[in-house]
mmCIF file of C-alpha atoms in Angstrom:
data_model
loop_
_atom_site.group_PDB
_atom_site.id
_atom_site.type_symbol
_atom_site.label_atom_id
_atom_site.label_comp_id
_atom_site.label_asym_id
_atom_site.label_seq_id
_atom_site.Cartn_x
_atom_site.Cartn_y
_atom_site.Cartn_z
ATOM 1 C CA GLY A 1 164.810 95.332 177.520
ATOM 2 C CA PHE A 2 164.266 93.102 174.502
ATOM 3 C CA CYS A 3 163.192 93.242 170.888
ATOM 4 C CA ARG A 4 160.280 91.092 169.675
ATOM 5 C CA ASN A 5 160.727 89.615 166.219
ATOM 6 C CA ILE A 6 157.562 88.949 164.240
ATOM 7 C CA VAL A 7 158.226 86.913 161.100
ATOM 8 C CA LEU A 8 155.697 86.608 158.263
ATOM 9 C CA ASN A 9 156.174 82.919 157.569
ATOM 10 C CA ASP A 10 154.094 81.721 154.628
ATOM 11 C CA PRO A 11 156.599 82.069 151.772
ATOM 12 C CA ARG A 12 154.715 79.603 149.566
ATOM 13 C CA LYS A 13 151.831 82.072 149.472
ATOM 14 C CA ARG A 14 154.253 85.028 149.250
ATOM 15 C CA ASN A 15 153.289 85.962 152.820
ATOM 16 C CA ALA A 16 149.862 87.114 151.695
ATOM 17 C CA LEU A 17 147.819 88.923 154.331
ATOM 18 C CA SER A 18 144.979 86.437 154.526
ATOM 19 C CA LEU A 19 142.414 87.026 157.262
ATOM 20 C CA ALA A 20 144.175 84.347 159.334
ATOM 21 C CA MET A 21 147.570 85.993 158.791
ATOM 22 C CA LEU A 22 146.180 89.431 159.717
ATOM 23 C CA ARG A 23 144.591 88.081 162.900
ATOM 24 C CA SER A 24 147.783 86.338 163.878
ATOM 25 C CA LEU A 25 149.788 89.507 163.176
ATOM 26 C CA ARG A 26 147.393 91.493 165.356
ATOM 27 C CA GLU A 27 147.794 88.965 168.164
ATOM 28 C CA ASP A 28 151.609 89.058 167.922
ATOM 29 C CA LEU A 29 151.672 92.856 167.929
ATOM 30 C CA LEU A 30 149.461 93.045 171.012
ATOM 31 C CA HIS A 31 151.117 90.179 172.903
ATOM 32 C CA ASP A 32 152.373 91.396 176.299
ATOM 33 C CA VAL A 33 152.803 94.881 174.840
ATOM 34 C CA LYS A 34 152.543 96.472 178.302
ATOM 35 C CA SER A 35 155.565 94.473 179.512
ATOM 36 C CA LYS A 36 158.246 96.782 180.888
ATOM 37 C CA GLU A 37 160.865 94.665 179.130
ATOM 38 C CA LEU A 38 159.480 94.931 175.579
ATOM 39 C CA ARG A 39 161.191 97.869 173.891
ATOM 40 C CA VAL A 40 160.888 97.407 170.133
ATOM 41 C CA ILE A 41 159.157 95.180 167.569
ATOM 42 C CA VAL A 42 160.751 94.107 164.275
ATOM 43 C CA ILE A 43 158.586 92.724 161.452
ATOM 44 C CA SER A 44 160.430 90.628 158.855
ATOM 45 C CA ALA A 45 159.537 87.829 156.446
ATOM 46 C CA GLU A 46 160.682 84.460 155.101
ATOM 47 C CA GLY A 47 161.334 84.010 151.400
ATOM 48 C CA PRO A 48 161.938 86.369 148.448
ATOM 49 C CA VAL A 49 158.668 88.292 148.912
ATOM 50 C CA PHE A 50 158.297 90.363 152.080
ATOM 51 C CA CYS A 51 154.539 90.514 151.632
ATOM 52 C CA SER A 52 152.330 90.357 148.546
ATOM 53 C CA GLY A 53 149.264 92.005 150.097
ATOM 54 C CA HIS A 54 145.788 90.527 150.383
ATOM 55 C CA ASP A 55 145.123 86.917 149.503
ATOM 56 C CA LEU A 56 143.129 87.422 146.304
ATOM 57 C CA LYS A 57 141.407 84.051 146.707
ATOM 58 C CA GLU A 58 139.605 85.615 149.684
ATOM 59 C CA LEU A 59 138.414 88.470 147.490
ATOM 60 C CA SER A 60 136.818 86.482 144.686
ATOM 61 C CA SER A 61 133.054 86.537 144.174
ATOM 62 C CA GLU A 62 132.605 83.167 145.877
ATOM 63 C CA ASP A 63 132.858 85.007 149.178
ATOM 64 C CA ASP A 64 130.143 87.467 150.111
ATOM 65 C CA VAL A 65 130.546 91.213 150.443
ATOM 66 C CA LYS A 66 130.435 90.955 154.250
ATOM 67 C CA HIS A 67 133.515 88.753 154.208
ATOM 68 C CA HIS A 68 135.333 91.132 151.847
ATOM 69 C CA ALA A 69 134.550 94.099 154.101
ATOM 70 C CA GLN A 70 135.846 92.164 157.095
ATOM 71 C CA VAL A 71 139.200 91.484 155.415
ATOM 72 C CA PHE A 72 139.717 95.209 154.749
ATOM 73 C CA GLU A 73 138.510 96.192 158.238
ATOM 74 C CA VAL A 74 140.889 93.841 160.043
ATOM 75 C CA CYS A 75 143.701 95.010 157.780
ATOM 76 C CA ALA A 76 143.015 98.679 158.576
ATOM 77 C CA GLU A 77 142.881 97.800 162.263
ATOM 78 C CA VAL A 78 146.304 96.132 162.140
ATOM 79 C CA MET A 79 147.857 99.038 160.203
ATOM 80 C CA THR A 80 146.544 101.659 162.645
ATOM 81 C CA LEU A 81 147.425 99.457 165.618
ATOM 82 C CA ILE A 82 151.113 99.644 164.663
ATOM 83 C CA GLN A 83 151.092 103.398 165.248
ATOM 84 C CA LYS A 84 149.109 103.063 168.492
ATOM 85 C CA LEU A 85 151.552 100.622 170.092
ATOM 86 C CA PRO A 86 153.700 102.125 172.877
ATOM 87 C CA VAL A 87 156.918 100.759 171.326
ATOM 88 C CA PRO A 88 158.613 101.582 168.009
ATOM 89 C CA VAL A 89 157.917 99.104 165.184
ATOM 90 C CA ILE A 90 160.596 98.480 162.556
ATOM 91 C CA ALA A 91 159.958 96.830 159.183
ATOM 92 C CA LYS A 92 162.962 94.780 158.063
ATOM 93 C CA VAL A 93 162.364 94.316 154.344
ATOM 94 C CA ASN A 94 164.284 91.902 152.146
ATOM 95 C CA GLY A 95 162.373 91.440 148.906
ATOM 96 C CA LEU A 96 159.172 92.592 147.265
ATOM 97 C CA ALA A 97 156.434 94.423 149.186
ATOM 98 C CA THR A 98 153.245 94.964 147.188
ATOM 99 C CA ALA A 99 149.751 96.366 147.822
ATOM 100 C CA ALA A 100 148.803 95.766 151.478
ATOM 101 C CA GLY A 101 152.388 94.548 151.965
ATOM 102 C CA CYS A 102 153.615 97.956 150.844
ATOM 103 C CA GLN A 103 150.990 99.476 153.156
ATOM 104 C CA LEU A 104 152.497 97.477 156.024
ATOM 105 C CA VAL A 105 155.960 98.943 155.365
ATOM 106 C CA ALA A 106 154.512 102.466 155.108
ATOM 107 C CA SER A 107 152.655 101.980 158.396
ATOM 108 C CA CYS A 108 155.725 101.023 160.438
ATOM 109 C CA ASP A 109 157.616 103.709 162.367
ATOM 110 C CA ILE A 110 160.947 102.857 160.749
ATOM 111 C CA ALA A 111 161.763 100.692 157.712
ATOM 112 C CA VAL A 112 165.152 99.220 156.829
ATOM 113 C CA ALA A 113 165.365 97.605 153.398
ATOM 114 C CA SER A 114 167.934 95.557 151.504
ATOM 115 C CA GLU A 115 169.047 96.837 148.108
ATOM 116 C CA LYS A 116 167.069 94.138 146.315
ATOM 117 C CA SER A 117 163.763 95.214 147.897
ATOM 118 C CA LYS A 118 161.015 96.700 145.727
ATOM 119 C CA PHE A 119 157.748 98.421 146.577
ATOM 120 C CA ALA A 120 154.569 98.538 144.511
ATOM 121 C CA THR A 121 150.816 99.080 144.611
ATOM 122 C CA PRO A 122 149.776 97.118 141.501
ATOM 123 C CA GLY A 123 146.081 96.712 142.350
ATOM 124 C CA VAL A 124 145.022 98.877 139.416
ATOM 125 C CA ASN A 125 146.387 96.209 137.048
ATOM 126 C CA ILE A 126 143.915 93.605 138.319
ATOM 127 C CA GLY A 127 140.989 95.991 138.569
ATOM 128 C CA LEU A 128 141.148 96.537 142.339
ATOM 129 C CA PHE A 129 142.619 99.973 143.019
ATOM 130 C CA CYS A 130 144.883 100.062 146.108
ATOM 131 C CA SER A 131 142.694 102.535 147.985
ATOM 132 C CA THR A 132 143.479 101.322 151.498
ATOM 133 C CA PRO A 133 147.249 101.037 150.892
ATOM 134 C CA ALA A 134 146.988 104.588 149.500
ATOM 135 C CA VAL A 135 146.089 105.856 152.984
ATOM 136 C CA ALA A 136 149.474 104.814 154.365
ATOM 137 C CA LEU A 137 151.307 105.596 151.136
ATOM 138 C CA GLY A 138 149.866 109.102 150.809
ATOM 139 C CA ARG A 139 150.937 109.818 154.376
ATOM 140 C CA SER A 140 154.542 108.793 153.912
ATOM 141 C CA LEU A 141 155.306 109.747 150.319
ATOM 142 C CA PRO A 142 154.916 112.934 148.271
ATOM 143 C CA ARG A 143 151.521 112.934 146.571
ATOM 144 C CA LYS A 144 152.828 112.730 143.012
ATOM 145 C CA VAL A 145 155.073 109.773 143.807
ATOM 146 C CA ALA A 146 152.256 107.948 145.595
ATOM 147 C CA LEU A 147 149.835 108.595 142.732
ATOM 148 C CA GLU A 148 152.287 107.442 140.083
ATOM 149 C CA MET A 149 152.675 104.184 142.022
ATOM 150 C CA LEU A 150 148.896 103.868 142.405
ATOM 151 C CA PHE A 151 148.021 104.738 138.798
ATOM 152 C CA THR A 152 150.711 102.633 137.088
ATOM 153 C CA GLY A 153 151.401 99.806 139.527
ATOM 154 C CA GLU A 154 155.109 100.173 138.643
ATOM 155 C CA PRO A 155 157.500 99.368 141.513
ATOM 156 C CA LEU A 156 159.908 101.707 143.271
ATOM 157 C CA SER A 157 163.442 100.390 143.728
ATOM 158 C CA ALA A 158 164.865 100.371 147.254
ATOM 159 C CA HIS A 159 166.873 103.521 146.511
ATOM 160 C CA GLU A 160 163.848 105.331 145.072
ATOM 161 C CA ALA A 161 161.873 104.299 148.156
ATOM 162 C CA LEU A 162 164.638 105.784 150.301
ATOM 163 C CA MET A 163 164.814 108.976 148.280
ATOM 164 C CA HIS A 164 161.063 109.560 148.626
ATOM 165 C CA GLY A 165 160.849 108.598 152.295
ATOM 166 C CA LEU A 166 159.052 105.256 152.186
ATOM 167 C CA VAL A 167 161.999 103.607 153.967
ATOM 168 C CA SER A 168 164.534 104.982 156.453
ATOM 169 C CA LYS A 169 167.640 103.125 155.293
ATOM 170 C CA VAL A 170 168.841 100.911 152.448
ATOM 171 C CA VAL A 171 171.719 98.486 153.013
ATOM 172 C CA PRO A 172 173.270 95.517 151.182
ATOM 173 C CA GLU A 173 171.399 92.300 151.918
ATOM 174 C CA ASP A 174 174.228 90.916 154.073
ATOM 175 C CA LYS A 175 174.102 94.011 156.296
ATOM 176 C CA LEU A 176 170.322 94.066 156.803
ATOM 177 C CA GLU A 177 170.264 92.115 160.065
ATOM 178 C CA GLU A 178 173.175 94.097 161.533
ATOM 179 C CA GLU A 179 171.718 97.496 160.624
ATOM 180 C CA THR A 180 168.265 96.619 161.999
ATOM 181 C CA MET A 181 169.805 95.353 165.244
ATOM 182 C CA LYS A 182 171.873 98.534 165.544
ATOM 183 C CA ILE A 183 168.745 100.702 165.430
ATOM 184 C CA SER A 184 166.935 98.290 167.720
ATOM 185 C CA HIS A 185 169.730 98.307 170.334
ATOM 186 C CA LYS A 186 169.888 102.100 170.253
ATOM 187 C CA ILE A 187 166.146 102.269 170.959
ATOM 188 C CA CYS A 188 166.559 99.789 173.835
ATOM 189 C CA GLU A 189 168.916 102.235 175.593
ATOM 190 C CA SER A 190 166.118 104.753 176.098
ATOM 191 C CA SER A 191 163.291 104.906 178.613
ATOM 192 C CA LYS A 192 160.219 102.974 177.522
ATOM 193 C CA SER A 193 157.829 105.460 179.132
ATOM 194 C CA VAL A 194 159.497 108.425 177.436
ATOM 195 C CA LEU A 195 159.448 106.696 174.031
ATOM 196 C CA ALA A 196 155.786 105.709 174.453
ATOM 197 C CA LEU A 197 154.824 109.306 175.220
ATOM 198 C CA GLY A 198 156.922 110.575 172.313
ATOM 199 C CA LYS A 199 155.532 108.135 169.760
ATOM 200 C CA ALA A 200 151.882 108.727 170.683
ATOM 201 C CA THR A 201 152.412 112.494 170.583
ATOM 202 C CA PHE A 202 154.228 112.404 167.238
ATOM 203 C CA TYR A 203 151.298 110.768 165.449
ATOM 204 C CA ARG A 204 148.768 113.041 167.144
ATOM 205 C CA GLN A 205 150.550 116.269 166.271
ATOM 206 C CA MET A 206 151.149 115.231 162.645
ATOM 207 C CA THR A 207 147.419 115.489 161.926
ATOM 208 C CA GLN A 208 147.115 118.987 163.413
ATOM 209 C CA ASP A 209 147.858 122.485 162.171
ATOM 210 C CA LEU A 210 151.009 124.232 163.391
ATOM 211 C CA ASP A 211 149.452 126.184 166.273
ATOM 212 C CA ASN A 212 147.585 123.195 167.675
ATOM 213 C CA ALA A 213 150.594 120.937 167.186
ATOM 214 C CA TYR A 214 152.671 123.311 169.326
ATOM 215 C CA LYS A 215 149.904 123.635 171.894
ATOM 216 C CA LEU A 216 149.752 119.853 172.259
ATOM 217 C CA THR A 217 153.513 119.271 172.326
ATOM 218 C CA THR A 218 154.205 122.164 174.731
ATOM 219 C CA GLN A 219 151.900 120.470 177.218
ATOM 220 C CA VAL A 220 153.462 117.075 176.532
ATOM 221 C CA MET A 221 157.004 118.392 177.146
ATOM 222 C CA ALA A 222 155.842 119.675 180.534
ATOM 223 C CA ASP A 223 154.208 116.281 181.242
ATOM 224 C CA ASN A 224 157.421 114.534 180.151
ATOM 225 C CA LEU A 225 159.297 116.415 182.890
ATOM 226 C CA THR A 226 156.933 114.987 185.509
ATOM 227 C CA LEU A 227 157.852 111.414 184.498
ATOM 228 C CA ARG A 228 160.388 109.796 186.803
ATOM 229 C CA ASP A 229 162.627 109.043 183.810
ATOM 230 C CA GLY A 230 162.337 112.640 182.619
ATOM 231 C CA GLN A 231 163.819 113.875 185.889
ATOM 232 C CA GLU A 232 166.374 111.049 186.043
ATOM 233 C CA GLY A 233 167.663 111.817 182.544
ATOM 234 C CA ILE A 234 168.187 115.510 183.262
ATOM 235 C CA GLU A 235 169.831 114.840 186.649
ATOM 236 C CA ALA A 236 172.126 112.244 185.061
ATOM 237 C CA PHE A 237 173.107 114.715 182.327
ATOM 238 C CA ILE A 238 173.895 117.456 184.863
ATOM 239 C CA GLN A 239 175.863 114.988 187.026
ATOM 240 C CA LYS A 240 177.694 113.631 183.935
ATOM 241 C CA ARG A 241 176.621 110.031 184.591
ATOM 242 C CA LYS A 242 174.607 107.402 182.703
ATOM 243 C CA PRO A 243 170.856 107.539 183.469
ATOM 244 C CA VAL A 244 169.253 104.595 185.233
ATOM 245 C CA TRP A 245 165.756 104.268 183.754
ATOM 246 C CA SER A 246 162.767 102.971 185.694
ATOM 247 C CA HIS A 247 160.638 102.736 182.484
#
């Protein structure tokens, strides 16, 4: 199995999520996603800014309201798509992630950040409150931390982001690649079909109350046992051998 690397590569524009960039990101995320070989996707960026959020030139009054709505719709589609993909998506952050760029990090399944990374939702400072980034932020951070970020626009340091759960790991910049690959390789050792079932179920049960979450997952565990890889894994464990996945 392999890892697909998606690199935001417009450092001159601080990797802004223009409509073109969002569409291209959507295409890259969906590309050959059903392939048995694809196991994990890593999103990284060129330059000192991971992603600065929306391209504000596209949001000025020269463009009509329909165009503005479209930008936000495509953005929301990309953010929700990440959680619907059958493979884990890792954000590899080295630098500043602001507004919709911060939303992108919050929307990934796992985020590894270098110590110099920072995270902010500064929309309020330019009169455009980060309401769509707040959806992802409010779902991965404690409410009071998210709201302080949203009301002040002040950035979180990498270590604060780790402490509050916006990222999974913080490492020195020279260890970022190694640490991301380590997680990626570990994921590649597992069965794709089992991971796909697990990821989809995780996001479904998170929106439910306790009883319904257990009802759903109890059924899913039983379904998991009917997968070929579910049986193979248990047999391999009992026979003290390495499983051979069919994915």
